[in-house]
N, C-alpha and C. Protein backbone atom coordinates (compact mmCIF):
# COMPACT_ATOMS: atom_id res chain seq x y z
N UNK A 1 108.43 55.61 88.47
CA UNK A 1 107.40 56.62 88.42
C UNK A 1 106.73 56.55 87.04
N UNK A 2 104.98 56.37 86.67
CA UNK A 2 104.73 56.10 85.58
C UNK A 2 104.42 57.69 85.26
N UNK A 3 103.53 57.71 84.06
CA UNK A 3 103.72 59.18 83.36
C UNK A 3 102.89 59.73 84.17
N UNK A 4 101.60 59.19 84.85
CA UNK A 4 100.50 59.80 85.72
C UNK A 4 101.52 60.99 86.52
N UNK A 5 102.05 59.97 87.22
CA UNK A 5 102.93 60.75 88.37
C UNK A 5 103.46 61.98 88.28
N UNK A 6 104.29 61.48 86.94
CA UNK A 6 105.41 63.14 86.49
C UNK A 6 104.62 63.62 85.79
N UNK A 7 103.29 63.77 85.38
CA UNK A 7 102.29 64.53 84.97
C UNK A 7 102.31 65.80 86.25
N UNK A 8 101.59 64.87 86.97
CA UNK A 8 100.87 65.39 88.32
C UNK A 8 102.13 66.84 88.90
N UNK A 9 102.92 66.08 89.17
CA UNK A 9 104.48 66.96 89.61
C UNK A 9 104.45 68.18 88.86
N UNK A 10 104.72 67.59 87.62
CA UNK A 10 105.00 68.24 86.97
C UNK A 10 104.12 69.93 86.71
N UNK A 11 103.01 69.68 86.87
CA UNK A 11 102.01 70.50 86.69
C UNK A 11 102.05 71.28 87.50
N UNK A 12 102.74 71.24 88.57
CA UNK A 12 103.07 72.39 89.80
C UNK A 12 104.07 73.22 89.15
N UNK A 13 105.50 72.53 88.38
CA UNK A 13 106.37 73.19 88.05
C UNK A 13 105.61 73.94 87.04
N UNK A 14 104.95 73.92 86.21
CA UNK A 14 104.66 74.40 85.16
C UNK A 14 103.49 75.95 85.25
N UNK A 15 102.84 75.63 86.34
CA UNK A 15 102.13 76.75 87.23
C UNK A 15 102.96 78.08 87.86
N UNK A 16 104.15 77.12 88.34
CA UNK A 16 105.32 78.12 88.78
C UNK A 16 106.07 79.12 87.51
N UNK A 17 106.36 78.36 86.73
CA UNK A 17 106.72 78.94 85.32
C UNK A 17 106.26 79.75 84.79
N UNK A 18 104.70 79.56 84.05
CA UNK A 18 103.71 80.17 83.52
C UNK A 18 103.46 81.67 84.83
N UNK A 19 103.72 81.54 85.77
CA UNK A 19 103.03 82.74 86.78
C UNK A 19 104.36 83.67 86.68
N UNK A 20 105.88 82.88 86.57
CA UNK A 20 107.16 83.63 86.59
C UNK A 20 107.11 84.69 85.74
N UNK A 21 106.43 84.32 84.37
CA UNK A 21 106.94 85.04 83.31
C UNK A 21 105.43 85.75 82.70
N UNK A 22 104.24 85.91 83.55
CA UNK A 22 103.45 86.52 83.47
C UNK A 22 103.09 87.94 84.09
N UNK A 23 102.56 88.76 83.58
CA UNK A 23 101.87 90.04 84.28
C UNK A 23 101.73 89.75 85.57
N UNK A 24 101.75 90.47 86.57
CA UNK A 24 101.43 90.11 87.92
C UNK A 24 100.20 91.11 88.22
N UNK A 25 99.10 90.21 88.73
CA UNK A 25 97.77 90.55 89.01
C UNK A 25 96.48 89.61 89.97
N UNK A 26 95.54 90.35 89.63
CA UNK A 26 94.79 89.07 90.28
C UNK A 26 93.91 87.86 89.40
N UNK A 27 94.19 88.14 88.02
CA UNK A 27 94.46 86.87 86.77
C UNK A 27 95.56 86.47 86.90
N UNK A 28 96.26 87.00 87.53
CA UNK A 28 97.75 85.62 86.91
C UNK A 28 98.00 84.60 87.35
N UNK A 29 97.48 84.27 88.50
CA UNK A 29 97.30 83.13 89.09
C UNK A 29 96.37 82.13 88.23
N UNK A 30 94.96 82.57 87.99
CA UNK A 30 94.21 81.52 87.46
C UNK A 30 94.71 81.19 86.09
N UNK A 31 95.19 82.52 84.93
CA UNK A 31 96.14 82.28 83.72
C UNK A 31 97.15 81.50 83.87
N UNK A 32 97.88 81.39 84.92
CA UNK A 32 99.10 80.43 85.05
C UNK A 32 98.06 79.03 84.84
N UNK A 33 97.31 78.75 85.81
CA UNK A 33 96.46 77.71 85.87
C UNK A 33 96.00 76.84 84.63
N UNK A 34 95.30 77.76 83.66
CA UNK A 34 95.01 78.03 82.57
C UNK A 34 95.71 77.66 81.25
N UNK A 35 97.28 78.06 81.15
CA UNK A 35 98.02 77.86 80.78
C UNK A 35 98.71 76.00 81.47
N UNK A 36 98.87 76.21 82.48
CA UNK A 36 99.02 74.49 82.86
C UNK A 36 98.12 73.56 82.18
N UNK A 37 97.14 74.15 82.45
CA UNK A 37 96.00 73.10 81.56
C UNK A 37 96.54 72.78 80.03
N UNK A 38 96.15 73.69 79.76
CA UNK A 38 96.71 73.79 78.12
C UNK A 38 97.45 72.95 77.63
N UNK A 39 98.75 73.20 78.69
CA UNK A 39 99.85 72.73 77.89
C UNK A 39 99.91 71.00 78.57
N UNK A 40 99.21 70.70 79.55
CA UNK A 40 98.88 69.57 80.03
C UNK A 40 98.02 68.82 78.80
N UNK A 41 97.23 69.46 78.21
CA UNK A 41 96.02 68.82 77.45
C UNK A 41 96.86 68.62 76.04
N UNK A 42 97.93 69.31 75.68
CA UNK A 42 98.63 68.96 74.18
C UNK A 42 99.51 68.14 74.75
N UNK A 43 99.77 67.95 75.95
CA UNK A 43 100.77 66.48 76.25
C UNK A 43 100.44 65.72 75.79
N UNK A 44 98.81 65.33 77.02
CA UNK A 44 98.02 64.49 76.58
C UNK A 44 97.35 63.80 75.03
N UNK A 45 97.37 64.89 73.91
CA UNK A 45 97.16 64.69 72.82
C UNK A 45 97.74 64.52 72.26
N UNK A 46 99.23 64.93 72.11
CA UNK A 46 100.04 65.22 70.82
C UNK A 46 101.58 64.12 71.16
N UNK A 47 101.29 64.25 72.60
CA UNK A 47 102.64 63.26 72.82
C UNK A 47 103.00 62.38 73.60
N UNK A 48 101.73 61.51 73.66
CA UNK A 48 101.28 60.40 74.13
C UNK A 48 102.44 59.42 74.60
N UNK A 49 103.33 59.34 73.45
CA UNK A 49 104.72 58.20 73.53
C UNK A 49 106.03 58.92 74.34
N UNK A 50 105.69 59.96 74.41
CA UNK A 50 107.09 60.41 75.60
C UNK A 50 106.44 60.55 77.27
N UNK A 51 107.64 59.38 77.39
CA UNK A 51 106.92 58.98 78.86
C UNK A 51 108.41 59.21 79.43
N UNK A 52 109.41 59.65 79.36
CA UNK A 52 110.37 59.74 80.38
C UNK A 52 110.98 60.96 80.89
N UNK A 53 111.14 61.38 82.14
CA UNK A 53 111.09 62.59 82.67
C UNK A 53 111.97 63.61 82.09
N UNK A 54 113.11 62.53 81.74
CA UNK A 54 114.24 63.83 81.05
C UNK A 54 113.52 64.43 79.58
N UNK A 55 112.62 63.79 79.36
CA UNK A 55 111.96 64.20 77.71
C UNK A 55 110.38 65.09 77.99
N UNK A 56 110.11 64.69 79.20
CA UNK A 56 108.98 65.57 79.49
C UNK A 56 108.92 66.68 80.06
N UNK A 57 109.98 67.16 80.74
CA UNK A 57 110.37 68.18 81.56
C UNK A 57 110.53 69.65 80.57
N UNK A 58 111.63 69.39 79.69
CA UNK A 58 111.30 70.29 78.95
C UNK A 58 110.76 70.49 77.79
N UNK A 59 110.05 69.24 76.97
CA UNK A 59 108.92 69.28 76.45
C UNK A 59 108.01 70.21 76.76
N UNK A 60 107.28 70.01 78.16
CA UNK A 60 105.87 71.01 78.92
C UNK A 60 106.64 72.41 78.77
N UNK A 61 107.50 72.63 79.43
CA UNK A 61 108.33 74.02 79.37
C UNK A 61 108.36 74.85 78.11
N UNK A 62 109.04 74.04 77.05
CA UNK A 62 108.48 74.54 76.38
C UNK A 62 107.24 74.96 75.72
N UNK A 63 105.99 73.93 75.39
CA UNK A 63 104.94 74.03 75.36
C UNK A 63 104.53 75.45 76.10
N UNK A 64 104.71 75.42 77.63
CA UNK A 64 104.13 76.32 78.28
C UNK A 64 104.42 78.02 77.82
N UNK A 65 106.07 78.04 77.39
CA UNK A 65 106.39 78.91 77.02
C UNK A 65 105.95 79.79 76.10
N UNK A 66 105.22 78.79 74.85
CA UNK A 66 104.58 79.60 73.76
C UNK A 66 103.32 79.36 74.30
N UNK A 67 102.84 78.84 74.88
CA UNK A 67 101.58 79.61 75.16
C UNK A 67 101.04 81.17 76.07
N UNK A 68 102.13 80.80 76.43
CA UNK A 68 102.39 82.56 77.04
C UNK A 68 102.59 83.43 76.72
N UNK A 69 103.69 83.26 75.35
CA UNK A 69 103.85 83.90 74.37
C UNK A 69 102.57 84.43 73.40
N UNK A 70 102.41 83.27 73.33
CA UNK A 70 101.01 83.63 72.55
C UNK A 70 99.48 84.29 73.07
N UNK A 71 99.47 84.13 74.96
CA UNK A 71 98.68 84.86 75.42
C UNK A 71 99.08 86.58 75.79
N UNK A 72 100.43 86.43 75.40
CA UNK A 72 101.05 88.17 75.08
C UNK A 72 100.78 88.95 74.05
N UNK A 73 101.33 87.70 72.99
CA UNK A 73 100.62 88.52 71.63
C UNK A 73 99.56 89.20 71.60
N UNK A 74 98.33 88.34 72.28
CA UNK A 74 97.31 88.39 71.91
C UNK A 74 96.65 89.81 72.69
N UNK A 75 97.46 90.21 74.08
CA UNK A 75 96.93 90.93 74.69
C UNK A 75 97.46 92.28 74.20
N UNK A 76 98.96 91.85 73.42
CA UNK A 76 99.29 93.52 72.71
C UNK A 76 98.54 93.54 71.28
N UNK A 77 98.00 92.48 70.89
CA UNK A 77 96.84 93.17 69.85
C UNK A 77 95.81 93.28 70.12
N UNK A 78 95.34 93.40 71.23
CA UNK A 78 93.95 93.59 72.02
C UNK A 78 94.22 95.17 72.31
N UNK A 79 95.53 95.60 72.26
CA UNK A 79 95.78 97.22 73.21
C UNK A 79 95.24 96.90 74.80
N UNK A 80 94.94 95.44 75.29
CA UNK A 80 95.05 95.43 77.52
C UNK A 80 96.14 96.18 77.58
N UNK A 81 97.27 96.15 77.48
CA UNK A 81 98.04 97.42 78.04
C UNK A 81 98.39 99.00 78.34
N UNK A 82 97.82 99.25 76.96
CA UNK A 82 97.83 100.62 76.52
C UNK A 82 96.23 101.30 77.08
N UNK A 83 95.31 100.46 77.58
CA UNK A 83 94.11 101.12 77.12
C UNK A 83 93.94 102.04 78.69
N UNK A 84 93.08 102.65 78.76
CA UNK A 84 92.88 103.64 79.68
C UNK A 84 91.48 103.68 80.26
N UNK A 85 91.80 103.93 81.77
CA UNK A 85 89.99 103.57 81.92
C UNK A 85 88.95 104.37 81.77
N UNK A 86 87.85 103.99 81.66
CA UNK A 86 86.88 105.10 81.31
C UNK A 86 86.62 106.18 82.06
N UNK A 87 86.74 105.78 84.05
CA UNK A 87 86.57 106.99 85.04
C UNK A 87 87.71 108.47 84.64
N UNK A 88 89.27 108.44 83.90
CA UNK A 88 89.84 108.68 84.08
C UNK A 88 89.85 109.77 82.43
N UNK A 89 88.46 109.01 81.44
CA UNK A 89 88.43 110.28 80.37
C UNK A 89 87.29 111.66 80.72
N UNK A 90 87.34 112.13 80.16
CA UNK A 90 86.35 113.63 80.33
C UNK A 90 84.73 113.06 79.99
N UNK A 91 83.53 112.82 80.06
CA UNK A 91 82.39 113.00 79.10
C UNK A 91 82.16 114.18 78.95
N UNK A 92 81.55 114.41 78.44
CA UNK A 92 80.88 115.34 77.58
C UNK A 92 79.08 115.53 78.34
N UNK A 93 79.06 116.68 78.31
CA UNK A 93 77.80 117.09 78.94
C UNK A 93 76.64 117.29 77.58
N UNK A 94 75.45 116.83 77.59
CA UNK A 94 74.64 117.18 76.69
C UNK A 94 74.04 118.28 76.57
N UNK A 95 74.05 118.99 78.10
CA UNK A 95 73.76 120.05 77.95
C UNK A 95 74.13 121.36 77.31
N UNK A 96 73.75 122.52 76.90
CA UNK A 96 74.49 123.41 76.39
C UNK A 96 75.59 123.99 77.49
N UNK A 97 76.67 124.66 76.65
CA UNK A 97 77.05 125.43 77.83
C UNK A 97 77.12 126.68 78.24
N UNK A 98 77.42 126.89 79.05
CA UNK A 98 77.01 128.18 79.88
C UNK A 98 77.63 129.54 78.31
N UNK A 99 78.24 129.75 77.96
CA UNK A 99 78.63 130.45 76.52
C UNK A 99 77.62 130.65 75.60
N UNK A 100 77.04 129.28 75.64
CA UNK A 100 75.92 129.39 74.48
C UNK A 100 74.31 129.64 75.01
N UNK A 101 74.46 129.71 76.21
CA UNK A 101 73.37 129.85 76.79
C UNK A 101 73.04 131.33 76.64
């Protein structure tokens, strides 16, 4: 099997992974995706000379791992979790109110 191959494979496992340990929604699918890419594209760049499955397997895994990590970080310093939606605060009327009227 050349590296094409256990690329290819591989990229399913890594979809499965990335979606395991993500938010569950209707992004987490394409983020898993997203994240495959990613960590597919620093294979491709960074570690060109590891071509054998026992060295690539958890190579990507890991890879994939901090990128998930790092798309967590990023969403607890964004406050996506904490934030609240807008239907669900009060506005404010411009008008006067009935007191001051």
């Amino acid at each position: 099997m050349n590296r094409t191959e256990i690329l290819t494979r591989l990229r399913e496992r890594i979809v499965a992974f990335a979606a395991s340990r993500m938010m569950k929604g209707a992004g987490g699918a394409a983020t898993a995706e997203d994240v495959a890419q990613d960590t597919l594209l620093v294979l491709e760049e960074k570690y060109t000379a590891v071509e054998a499955l026992e060295d690539l397997v958890p190579l990507a895994l890991q890879i994939a791992r901090f990128k998930v990590m790092a798309l967590h970080t990023k969403s607890l310093r964004r406050g996506e979790g904490a934030s609240v939606p807008v239907d669900d605060l009060p506005l404010a009327d411009p008008a006067e109110d009935a007191e001051a009227m």
